[in-house]
PDB file of C-alpha atoms and ligand atoms in Angstrom:
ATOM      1  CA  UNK A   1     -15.058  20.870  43.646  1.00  0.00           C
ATOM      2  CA  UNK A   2     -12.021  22.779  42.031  1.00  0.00           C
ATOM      3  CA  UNK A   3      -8.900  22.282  42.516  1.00  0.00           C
ATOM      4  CA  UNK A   4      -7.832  24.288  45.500  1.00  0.00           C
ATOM      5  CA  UNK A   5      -7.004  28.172  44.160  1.00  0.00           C
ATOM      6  CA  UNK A   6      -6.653  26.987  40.876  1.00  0.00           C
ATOM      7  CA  UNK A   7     -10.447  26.874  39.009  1.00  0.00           C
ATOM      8  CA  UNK A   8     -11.833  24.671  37.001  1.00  0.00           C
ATOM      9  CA  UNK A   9      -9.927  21.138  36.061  1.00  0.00           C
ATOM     10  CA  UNK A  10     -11.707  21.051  32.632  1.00  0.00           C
ATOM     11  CA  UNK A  11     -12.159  24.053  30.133  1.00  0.00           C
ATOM     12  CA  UNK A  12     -14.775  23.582  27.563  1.00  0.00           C
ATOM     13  CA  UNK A  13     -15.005  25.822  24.398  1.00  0.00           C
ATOM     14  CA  UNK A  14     -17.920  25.665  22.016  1.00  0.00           C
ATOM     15  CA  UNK A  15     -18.801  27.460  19.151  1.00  0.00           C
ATOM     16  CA  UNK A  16     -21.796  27.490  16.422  1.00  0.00           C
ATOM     17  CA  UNK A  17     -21.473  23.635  15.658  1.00  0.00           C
ATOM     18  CA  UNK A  18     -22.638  22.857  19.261  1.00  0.00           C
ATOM     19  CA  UNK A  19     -26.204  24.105  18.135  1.00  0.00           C
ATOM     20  CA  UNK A  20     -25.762  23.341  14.091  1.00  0.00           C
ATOM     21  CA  UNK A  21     -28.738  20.402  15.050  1.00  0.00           C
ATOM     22  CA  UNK A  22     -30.519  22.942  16.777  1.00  0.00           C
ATOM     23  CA  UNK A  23     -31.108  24.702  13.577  1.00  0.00           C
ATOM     24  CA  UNK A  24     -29.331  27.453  13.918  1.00  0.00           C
ATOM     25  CA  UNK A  25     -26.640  28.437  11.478  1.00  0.00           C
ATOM     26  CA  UNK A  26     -23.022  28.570  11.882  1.00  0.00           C
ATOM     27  CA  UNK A  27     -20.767  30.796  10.028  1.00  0.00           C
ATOM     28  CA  UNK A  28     -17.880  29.504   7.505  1.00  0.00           C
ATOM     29  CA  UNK A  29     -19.759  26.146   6.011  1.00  0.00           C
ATOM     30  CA  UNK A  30     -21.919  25.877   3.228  1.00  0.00           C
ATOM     31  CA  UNK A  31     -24.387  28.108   3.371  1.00  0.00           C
ATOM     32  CA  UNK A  32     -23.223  29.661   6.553  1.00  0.00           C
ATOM     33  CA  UNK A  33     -23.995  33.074   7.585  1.00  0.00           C
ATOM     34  CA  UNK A  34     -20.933  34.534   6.603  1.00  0.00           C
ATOM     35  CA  UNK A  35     -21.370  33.324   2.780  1.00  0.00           C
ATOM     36  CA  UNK A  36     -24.720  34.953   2.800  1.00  0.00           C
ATOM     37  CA  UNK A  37     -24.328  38.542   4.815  1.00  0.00           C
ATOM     38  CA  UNK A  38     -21.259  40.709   4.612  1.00  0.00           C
ATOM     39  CA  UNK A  39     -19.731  40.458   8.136  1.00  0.00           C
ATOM     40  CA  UNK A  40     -18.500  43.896   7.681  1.00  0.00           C
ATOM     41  CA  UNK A  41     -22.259  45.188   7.175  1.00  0.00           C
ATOM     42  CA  UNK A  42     -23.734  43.208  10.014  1.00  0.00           C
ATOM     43  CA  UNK A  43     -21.065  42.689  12.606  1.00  0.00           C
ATOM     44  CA  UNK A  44     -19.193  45.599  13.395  1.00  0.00           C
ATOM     45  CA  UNK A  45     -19.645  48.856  14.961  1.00  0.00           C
ATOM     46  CA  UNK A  46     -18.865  50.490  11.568  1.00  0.00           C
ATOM     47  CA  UNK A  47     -21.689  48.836  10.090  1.00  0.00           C
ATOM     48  CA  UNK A  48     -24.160  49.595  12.205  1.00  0.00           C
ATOM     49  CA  UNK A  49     -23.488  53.319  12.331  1.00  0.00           C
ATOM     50  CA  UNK A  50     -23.743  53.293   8.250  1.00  0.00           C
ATOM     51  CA  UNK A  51     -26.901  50.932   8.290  1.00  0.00           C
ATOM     52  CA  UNK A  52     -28.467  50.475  11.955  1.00  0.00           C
ATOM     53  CA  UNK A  53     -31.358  48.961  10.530  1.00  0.00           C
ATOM     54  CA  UNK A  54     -29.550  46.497   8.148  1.00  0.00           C
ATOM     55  CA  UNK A  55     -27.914  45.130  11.560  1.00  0.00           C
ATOM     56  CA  UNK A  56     -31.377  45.565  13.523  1.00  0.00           C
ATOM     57  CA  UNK A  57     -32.917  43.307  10.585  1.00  0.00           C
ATOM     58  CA  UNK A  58     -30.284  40.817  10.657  1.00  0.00           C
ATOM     59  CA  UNK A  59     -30.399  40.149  14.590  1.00  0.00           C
ATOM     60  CA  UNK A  60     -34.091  40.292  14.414  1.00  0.00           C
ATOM     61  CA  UNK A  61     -33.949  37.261  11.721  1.00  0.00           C
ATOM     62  CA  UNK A  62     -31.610  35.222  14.230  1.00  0.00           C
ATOM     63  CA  UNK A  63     -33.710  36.353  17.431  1.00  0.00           C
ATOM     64  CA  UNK A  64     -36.874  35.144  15.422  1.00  0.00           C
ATOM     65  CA  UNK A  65     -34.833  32.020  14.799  1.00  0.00           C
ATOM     66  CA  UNK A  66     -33.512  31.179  17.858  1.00  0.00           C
ATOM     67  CA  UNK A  67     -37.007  31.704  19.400  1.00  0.00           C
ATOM     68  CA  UNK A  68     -38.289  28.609  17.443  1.00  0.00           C
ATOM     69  CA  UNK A  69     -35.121  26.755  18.330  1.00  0.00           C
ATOM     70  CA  UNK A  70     -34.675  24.249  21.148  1.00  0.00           C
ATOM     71  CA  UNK A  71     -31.598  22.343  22.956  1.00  0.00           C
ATOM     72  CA  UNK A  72     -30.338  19.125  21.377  1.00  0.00           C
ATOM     73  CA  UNK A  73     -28.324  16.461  22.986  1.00  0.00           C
ATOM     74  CA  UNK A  74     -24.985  17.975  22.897  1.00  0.00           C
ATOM     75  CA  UNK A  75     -26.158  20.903  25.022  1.00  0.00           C
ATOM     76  CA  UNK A  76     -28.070  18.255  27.141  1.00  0.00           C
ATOM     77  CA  UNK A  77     -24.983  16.441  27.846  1.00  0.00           C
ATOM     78  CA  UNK A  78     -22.174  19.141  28.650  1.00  0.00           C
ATOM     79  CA  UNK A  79     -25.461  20.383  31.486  1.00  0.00           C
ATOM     80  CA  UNK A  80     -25.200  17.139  32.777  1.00  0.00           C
ATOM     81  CA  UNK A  81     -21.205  17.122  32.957  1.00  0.00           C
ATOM     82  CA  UNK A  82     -22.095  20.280  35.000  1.00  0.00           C
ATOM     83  CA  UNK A  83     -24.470  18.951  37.448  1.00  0.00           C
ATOM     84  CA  UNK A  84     -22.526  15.748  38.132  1.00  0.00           C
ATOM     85  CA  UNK A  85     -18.758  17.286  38.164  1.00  0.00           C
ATOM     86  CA  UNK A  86     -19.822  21.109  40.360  1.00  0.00           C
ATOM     87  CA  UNK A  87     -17.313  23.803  39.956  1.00  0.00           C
ATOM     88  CA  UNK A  88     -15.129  21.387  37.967  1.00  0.00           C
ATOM     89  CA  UNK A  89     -16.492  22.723  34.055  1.00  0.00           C
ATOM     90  CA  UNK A  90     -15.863  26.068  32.873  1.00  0.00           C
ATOM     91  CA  UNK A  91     -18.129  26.358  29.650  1.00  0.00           C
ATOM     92  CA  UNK A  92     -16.654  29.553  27.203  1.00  0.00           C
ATOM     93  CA  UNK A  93     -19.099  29.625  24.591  1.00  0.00           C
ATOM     94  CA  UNK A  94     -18.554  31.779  21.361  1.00  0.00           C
ATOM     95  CA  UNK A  95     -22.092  31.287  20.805  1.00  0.00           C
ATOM     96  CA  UNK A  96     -24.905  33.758  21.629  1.00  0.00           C
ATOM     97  CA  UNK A  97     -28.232  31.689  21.832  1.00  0.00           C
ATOM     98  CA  UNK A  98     -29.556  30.583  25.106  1.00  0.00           C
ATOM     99  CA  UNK A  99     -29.860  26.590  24.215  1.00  0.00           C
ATOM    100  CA  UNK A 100     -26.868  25.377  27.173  1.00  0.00           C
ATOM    101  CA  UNK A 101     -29.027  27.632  29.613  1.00  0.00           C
ATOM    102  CA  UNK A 102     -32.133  26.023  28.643  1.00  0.00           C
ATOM    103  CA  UNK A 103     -30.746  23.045  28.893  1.00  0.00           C
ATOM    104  CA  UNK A 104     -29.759  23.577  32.225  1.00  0.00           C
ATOM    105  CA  UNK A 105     -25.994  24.519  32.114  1.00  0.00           C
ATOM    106  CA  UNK A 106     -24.051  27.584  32.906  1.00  0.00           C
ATOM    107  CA  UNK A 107     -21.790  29.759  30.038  1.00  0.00           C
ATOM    108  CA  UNK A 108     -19.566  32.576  29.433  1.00  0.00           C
ATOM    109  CA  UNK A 109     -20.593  34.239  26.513  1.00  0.00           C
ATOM    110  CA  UNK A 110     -16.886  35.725  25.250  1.00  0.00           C
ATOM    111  CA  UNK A 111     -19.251  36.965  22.075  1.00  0.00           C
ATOM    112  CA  UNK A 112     -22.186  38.280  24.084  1.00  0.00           C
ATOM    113  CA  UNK A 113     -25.847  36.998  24.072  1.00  0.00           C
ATOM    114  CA  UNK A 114     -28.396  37.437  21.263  1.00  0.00           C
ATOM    115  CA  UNK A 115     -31.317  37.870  23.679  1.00  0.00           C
ATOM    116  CA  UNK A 116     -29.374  41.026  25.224  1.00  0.00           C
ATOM    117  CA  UNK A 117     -29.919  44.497  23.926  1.00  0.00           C
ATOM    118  CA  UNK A 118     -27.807  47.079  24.628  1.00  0.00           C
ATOM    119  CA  UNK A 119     -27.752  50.962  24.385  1.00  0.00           C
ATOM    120  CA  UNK A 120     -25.375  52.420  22.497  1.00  0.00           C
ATOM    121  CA  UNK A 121     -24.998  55.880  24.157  1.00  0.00           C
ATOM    122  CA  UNK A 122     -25.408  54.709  27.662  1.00  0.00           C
ATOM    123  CA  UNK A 123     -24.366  50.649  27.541  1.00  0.00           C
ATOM    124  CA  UNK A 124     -27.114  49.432  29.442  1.00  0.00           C
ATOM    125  CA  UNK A 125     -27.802  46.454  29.158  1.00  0.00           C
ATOM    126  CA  UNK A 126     -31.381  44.258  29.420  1.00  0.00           C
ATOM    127  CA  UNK A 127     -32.826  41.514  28.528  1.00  0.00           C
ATOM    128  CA  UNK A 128     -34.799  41.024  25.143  1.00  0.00           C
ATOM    129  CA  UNK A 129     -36.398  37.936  22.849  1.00  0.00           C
ATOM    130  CA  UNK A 130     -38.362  40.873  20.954  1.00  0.00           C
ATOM    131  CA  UNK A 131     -37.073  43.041  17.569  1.00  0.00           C
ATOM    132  CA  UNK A 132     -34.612  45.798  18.366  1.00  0.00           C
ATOM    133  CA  UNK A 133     -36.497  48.766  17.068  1.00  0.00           C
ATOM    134  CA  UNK A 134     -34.977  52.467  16.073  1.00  0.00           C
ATOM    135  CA  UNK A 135     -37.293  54.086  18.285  1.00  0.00           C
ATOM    136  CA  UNK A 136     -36.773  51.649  21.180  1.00  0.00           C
ATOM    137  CA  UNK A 137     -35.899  53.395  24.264  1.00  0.00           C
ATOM    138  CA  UNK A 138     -33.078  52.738  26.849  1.00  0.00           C
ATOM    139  CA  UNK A 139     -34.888  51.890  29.934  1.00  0.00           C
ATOM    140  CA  UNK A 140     -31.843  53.319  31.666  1.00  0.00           C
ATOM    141  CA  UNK A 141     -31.069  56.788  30.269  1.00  0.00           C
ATOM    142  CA  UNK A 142     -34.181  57.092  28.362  1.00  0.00           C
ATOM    143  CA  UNK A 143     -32.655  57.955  25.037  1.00  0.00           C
ATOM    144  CA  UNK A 144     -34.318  56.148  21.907  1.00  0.00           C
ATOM    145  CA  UNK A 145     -32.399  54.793  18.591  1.00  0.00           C
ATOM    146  CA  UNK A 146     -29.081  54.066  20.051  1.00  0.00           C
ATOM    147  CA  UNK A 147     -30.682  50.119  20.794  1.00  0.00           C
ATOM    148  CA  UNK A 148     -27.821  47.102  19.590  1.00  0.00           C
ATOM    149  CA  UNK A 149     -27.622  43.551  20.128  1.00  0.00           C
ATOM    150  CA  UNK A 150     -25.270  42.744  23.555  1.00  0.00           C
ATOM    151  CA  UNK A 151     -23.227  40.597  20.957  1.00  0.00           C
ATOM    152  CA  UNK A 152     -19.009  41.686  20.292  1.00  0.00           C
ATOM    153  CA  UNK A 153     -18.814  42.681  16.834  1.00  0.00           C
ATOM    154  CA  UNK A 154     -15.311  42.355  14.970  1.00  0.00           C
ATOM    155  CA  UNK A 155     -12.704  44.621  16.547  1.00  0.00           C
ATOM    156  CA  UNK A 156     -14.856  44.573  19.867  1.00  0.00           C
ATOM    157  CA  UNK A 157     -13.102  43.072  22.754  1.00  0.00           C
ATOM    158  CA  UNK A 158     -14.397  39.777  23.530  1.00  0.00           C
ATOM    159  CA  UNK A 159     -16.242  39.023  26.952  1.00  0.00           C
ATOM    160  CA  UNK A 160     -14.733  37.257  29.999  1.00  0.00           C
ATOM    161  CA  UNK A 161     -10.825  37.885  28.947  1.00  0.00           C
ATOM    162  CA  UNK A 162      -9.344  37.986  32.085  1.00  0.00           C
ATOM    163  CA  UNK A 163     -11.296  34.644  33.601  1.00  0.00           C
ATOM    164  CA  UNK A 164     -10.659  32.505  30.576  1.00  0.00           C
ATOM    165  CA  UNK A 165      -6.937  33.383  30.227  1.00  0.00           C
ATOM    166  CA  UNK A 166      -6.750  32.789  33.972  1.00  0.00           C
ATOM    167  CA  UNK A 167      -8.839  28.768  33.952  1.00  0.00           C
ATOM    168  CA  UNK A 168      -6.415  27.968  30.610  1.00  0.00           C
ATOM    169  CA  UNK A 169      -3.109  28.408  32.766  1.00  0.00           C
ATOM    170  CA  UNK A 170      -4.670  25.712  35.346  1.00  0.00           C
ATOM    171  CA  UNK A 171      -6.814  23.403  34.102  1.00  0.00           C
ATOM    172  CA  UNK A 172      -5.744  19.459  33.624  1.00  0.00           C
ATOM    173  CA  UNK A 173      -8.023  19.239  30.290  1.00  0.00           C
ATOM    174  CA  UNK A 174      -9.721  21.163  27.768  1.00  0.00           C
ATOM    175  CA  UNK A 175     -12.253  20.135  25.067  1.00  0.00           C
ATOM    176  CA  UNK A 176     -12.984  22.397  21.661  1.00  0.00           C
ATOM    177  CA  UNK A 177     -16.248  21.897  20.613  1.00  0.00           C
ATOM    178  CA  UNK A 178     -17.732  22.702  17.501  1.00  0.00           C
ATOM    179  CA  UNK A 179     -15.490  25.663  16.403  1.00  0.00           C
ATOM    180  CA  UNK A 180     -13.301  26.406  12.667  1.00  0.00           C
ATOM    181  CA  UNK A 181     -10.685  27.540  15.478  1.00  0.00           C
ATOM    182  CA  UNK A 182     -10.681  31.047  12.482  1.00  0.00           C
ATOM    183  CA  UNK A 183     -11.107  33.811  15.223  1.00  0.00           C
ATOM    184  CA  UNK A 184      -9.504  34.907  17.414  1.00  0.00           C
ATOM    185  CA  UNK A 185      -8.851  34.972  20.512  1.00  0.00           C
ATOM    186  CA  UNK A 186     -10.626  31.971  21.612  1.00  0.00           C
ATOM    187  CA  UNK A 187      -8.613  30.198  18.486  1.00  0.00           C
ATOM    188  CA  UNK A 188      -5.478  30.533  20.386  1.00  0.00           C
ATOM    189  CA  UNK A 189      -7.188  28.923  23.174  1.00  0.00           C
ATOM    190  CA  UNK A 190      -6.204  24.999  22.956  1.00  0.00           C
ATOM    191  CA  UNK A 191      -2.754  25.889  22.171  1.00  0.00           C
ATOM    192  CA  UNK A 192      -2.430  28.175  25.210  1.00  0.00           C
ATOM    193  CA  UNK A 193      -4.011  25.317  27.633  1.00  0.00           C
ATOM    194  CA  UNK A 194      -1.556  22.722  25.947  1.00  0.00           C
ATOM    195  CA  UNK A 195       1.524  24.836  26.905  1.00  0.00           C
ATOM    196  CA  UNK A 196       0.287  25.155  30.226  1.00  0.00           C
ATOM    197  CA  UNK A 197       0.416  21.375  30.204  1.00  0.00           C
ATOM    198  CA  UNK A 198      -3.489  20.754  29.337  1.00  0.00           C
ATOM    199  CA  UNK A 199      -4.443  17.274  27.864  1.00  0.00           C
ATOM    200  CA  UNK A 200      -6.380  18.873  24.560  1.00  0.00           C
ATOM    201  CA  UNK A 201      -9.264  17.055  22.690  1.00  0.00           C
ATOM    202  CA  UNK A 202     -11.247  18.490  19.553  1.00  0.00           C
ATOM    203  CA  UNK A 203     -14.501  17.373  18.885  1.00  0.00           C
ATOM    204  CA  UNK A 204     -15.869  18.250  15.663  1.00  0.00           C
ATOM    205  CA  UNK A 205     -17.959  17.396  12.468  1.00  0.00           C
ATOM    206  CA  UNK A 206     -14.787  17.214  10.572  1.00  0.00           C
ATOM    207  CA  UNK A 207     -11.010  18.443  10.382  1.00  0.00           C
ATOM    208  CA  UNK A 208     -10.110  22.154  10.804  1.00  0.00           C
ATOM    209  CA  UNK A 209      -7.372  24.853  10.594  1.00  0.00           C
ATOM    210  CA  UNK A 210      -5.813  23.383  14.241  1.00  0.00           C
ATOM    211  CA  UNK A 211      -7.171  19.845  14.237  1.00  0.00           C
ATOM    212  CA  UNK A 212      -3.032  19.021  13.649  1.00  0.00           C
ATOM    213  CA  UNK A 213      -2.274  20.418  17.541  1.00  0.00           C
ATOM    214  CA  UNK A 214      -4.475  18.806  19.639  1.00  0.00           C
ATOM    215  CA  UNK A 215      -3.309  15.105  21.202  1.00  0.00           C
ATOM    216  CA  UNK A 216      -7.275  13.227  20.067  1.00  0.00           C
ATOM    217  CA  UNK A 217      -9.706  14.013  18.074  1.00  0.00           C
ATOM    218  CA  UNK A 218     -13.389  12.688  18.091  1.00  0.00           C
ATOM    219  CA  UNK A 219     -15.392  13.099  15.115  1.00  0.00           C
ATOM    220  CA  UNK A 220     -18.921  13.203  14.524  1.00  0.00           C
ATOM    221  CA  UNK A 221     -22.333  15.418  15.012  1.00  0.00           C
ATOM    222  CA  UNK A 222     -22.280  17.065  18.687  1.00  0.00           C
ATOM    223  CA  UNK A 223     -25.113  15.450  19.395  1.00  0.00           C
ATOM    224  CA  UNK A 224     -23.488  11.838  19.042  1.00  0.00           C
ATOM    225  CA  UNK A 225     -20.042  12.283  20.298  1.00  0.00           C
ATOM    226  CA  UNK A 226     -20.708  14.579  23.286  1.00  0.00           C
ATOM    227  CA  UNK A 227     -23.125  12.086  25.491  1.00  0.00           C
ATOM    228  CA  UNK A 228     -20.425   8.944  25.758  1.00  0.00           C
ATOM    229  CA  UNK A 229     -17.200  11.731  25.801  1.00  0.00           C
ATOM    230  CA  UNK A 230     -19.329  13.154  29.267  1.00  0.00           C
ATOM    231  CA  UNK A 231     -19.525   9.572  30.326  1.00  0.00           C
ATOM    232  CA  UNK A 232     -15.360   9.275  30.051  1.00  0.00           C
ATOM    233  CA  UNK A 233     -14.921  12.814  31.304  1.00  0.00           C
ATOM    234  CA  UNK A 234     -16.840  11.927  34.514  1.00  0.00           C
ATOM    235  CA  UNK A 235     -14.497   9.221  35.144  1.00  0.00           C
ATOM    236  CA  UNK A 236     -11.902  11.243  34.188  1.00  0.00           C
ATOM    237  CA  UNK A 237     -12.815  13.807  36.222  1.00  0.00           C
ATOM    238  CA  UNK A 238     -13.252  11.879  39.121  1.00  0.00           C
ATOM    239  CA  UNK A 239     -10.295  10.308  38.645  1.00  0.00           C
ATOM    240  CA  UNK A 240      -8.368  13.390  40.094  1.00  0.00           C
ATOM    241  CA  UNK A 241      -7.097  14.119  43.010  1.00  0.00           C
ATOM    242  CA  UNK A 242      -9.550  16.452  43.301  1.00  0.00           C
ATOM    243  CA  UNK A 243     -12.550  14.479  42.623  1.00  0.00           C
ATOM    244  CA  UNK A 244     -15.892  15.873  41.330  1.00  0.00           C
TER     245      UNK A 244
HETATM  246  N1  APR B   1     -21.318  18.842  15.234  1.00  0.00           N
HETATM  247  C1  APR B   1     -20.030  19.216  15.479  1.00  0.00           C
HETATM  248  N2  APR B   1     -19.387  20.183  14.774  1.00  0.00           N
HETATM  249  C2  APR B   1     -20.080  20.782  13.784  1.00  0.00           C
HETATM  250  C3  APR B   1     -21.409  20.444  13.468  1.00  0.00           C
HETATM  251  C4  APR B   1     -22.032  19.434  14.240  1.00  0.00           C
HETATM  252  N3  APR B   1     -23.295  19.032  14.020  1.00  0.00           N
HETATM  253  N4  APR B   1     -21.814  21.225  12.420  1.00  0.00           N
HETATM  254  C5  APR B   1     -20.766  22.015  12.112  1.00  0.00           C
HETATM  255  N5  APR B   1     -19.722  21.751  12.908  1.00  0.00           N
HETATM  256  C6  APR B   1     -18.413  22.422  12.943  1.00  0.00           C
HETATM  257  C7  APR B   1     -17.816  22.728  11.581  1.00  0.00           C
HETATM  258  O1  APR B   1     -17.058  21.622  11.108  1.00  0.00           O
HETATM  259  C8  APR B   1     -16.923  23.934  11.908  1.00  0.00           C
HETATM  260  O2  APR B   1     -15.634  23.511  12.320  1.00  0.00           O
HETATM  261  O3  APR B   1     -18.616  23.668  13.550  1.00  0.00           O
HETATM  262  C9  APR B   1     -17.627  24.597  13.092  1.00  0.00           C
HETATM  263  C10 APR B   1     -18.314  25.899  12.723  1.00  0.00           C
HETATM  264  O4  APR B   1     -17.304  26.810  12.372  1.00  0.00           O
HETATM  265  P1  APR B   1     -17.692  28.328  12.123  1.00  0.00           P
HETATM  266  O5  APR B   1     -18.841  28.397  11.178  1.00  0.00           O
HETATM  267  O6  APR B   1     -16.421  29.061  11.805  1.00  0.00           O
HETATM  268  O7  APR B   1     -18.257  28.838  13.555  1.00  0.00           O
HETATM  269  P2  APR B   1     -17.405  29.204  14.843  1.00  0.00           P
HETATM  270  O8  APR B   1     -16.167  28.399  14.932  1.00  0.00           O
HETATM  271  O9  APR B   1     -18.341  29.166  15.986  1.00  0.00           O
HETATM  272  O10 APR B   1     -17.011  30.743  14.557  1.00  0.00           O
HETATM  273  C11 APR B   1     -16.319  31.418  15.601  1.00  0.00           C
HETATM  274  O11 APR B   1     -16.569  33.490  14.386  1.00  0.00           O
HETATM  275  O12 APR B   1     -17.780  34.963  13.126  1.00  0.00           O
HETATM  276  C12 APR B   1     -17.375  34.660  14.394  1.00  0.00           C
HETATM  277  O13 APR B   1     -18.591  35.392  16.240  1.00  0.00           O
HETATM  278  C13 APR B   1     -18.555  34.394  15.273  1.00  0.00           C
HETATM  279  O14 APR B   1     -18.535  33.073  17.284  1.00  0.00           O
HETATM  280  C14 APR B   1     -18.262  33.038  15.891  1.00  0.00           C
HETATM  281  C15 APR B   1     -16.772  32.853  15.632  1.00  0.00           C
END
């Protein structure tokens, strides 16, 4: 259970190194997605009125992807942290595959959800594993070519806003997990939980741009260091007043 009025007790944010073992790419390493597409091309609205199909192509690749991809221990384990500590784990993912669903957990998506299409004259929006195609049709206002992926594109607002800000200003503890910490707003995150007096831990494959504020670090592959940091956070957890 939560803390009476206040949410959850631990806020957890992930980002694309959470399903790097998955097989799935992240963005700013080696290789990454944003050293191979132009971001401005294939992730903003701007983009995808100059080339819709460019961005249709690109979300098709990573829907075809993410199809063949399954869970891996990391999204195993912060499920499990879910199951055994109820109402007491707020996930924020800036991820949009499906692997902590499939693995049994609940998410907000503050970057939207790759399997979500969305119309772009009417913003319906449904659920899709299959290509976004120009002639699709909204099954809401019937209109065809105006069919996007439900994901926030640069100078979109991000999902969730209000919820996050609201579980940062309460919570006892909050985790970073596989993120650069390079965009904003969910890189402002850990520092606004440890103002509001937050223990903060990053987890990550290695150093990053705001490994310097956070009071421990645990370093290593998802996979490996999430499974014994759920063990602690249980006890942790359980620990407070508040129990879980
Ligand atoms: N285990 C833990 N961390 C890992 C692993 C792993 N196996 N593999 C990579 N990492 C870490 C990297 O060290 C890096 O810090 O994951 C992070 C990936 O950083 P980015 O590629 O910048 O991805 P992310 O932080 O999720 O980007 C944030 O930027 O472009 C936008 O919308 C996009 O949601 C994305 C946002």
């Amino acid at each position: 259970m939560s803390r009476p009025g206040h949410g959850p007790d631990l806020v957890i944010l992930t980002g694309a190194g959470l399903s790097a073992e998955s097989g799935l790419g992240t963005f700013r390493e080696k290789d990454g997605l944003w050293t191979r597409y132009d971001l401005n091309d294939v992730a903003t609205p701007e983009g995808f009125e100059r080339d819709p199909k460019l961005v249709r192509d690109f979300y098709n690749a990573r829907r075809a992807n993410l199809r063949e991809a399954e869970p891996n221990d990391a999204h195993r384990a912060l499920a499990r942290l879910q199951r055994t500590c109820p109402d007491q784990v707020m996930i924020v993912t800036q991820n949009v595959d499906d692997l902590l669903e499939r693995a049994g957990a609940e998410a907000l998506h503050m970057h939207g959800e790759l399997f979500k299409t969305r119309c772009a004259f009417c913003e319906a929006v449904w659920t899709d594993q299959g290509d976004l195609g120009a002639e699709q049709a909204c099954p809401s206002c019937g209109r065809s070519g105006g069919a996007r992926p439900d994901v926030v594109w640069f100078g979109e607002m991000p999902m969730f806003l209000p919820q996050i800000e609201a579980a940062l200003e309460h919570c006892r503890f909050f985790a970073s997990i596989g993120t650069s910490g390079a965009v904003y707003p969910a890189g402002g995150f850990a520092a606004q939980a440890r103002r509001a007096g937050a223990r903060i831990v990053e987890l990550n494959l290695e150093e990053t741009e705001i490994s310097h504020i956070f009071h421990e670090a645990l370093r290593g592959p998802a996979s490996e260091i999430l499974p014994p940091w759920v063990e602690e956070m249980e006890g942790r957890l359980a620990r407070s007043p508040w129990g879980c």
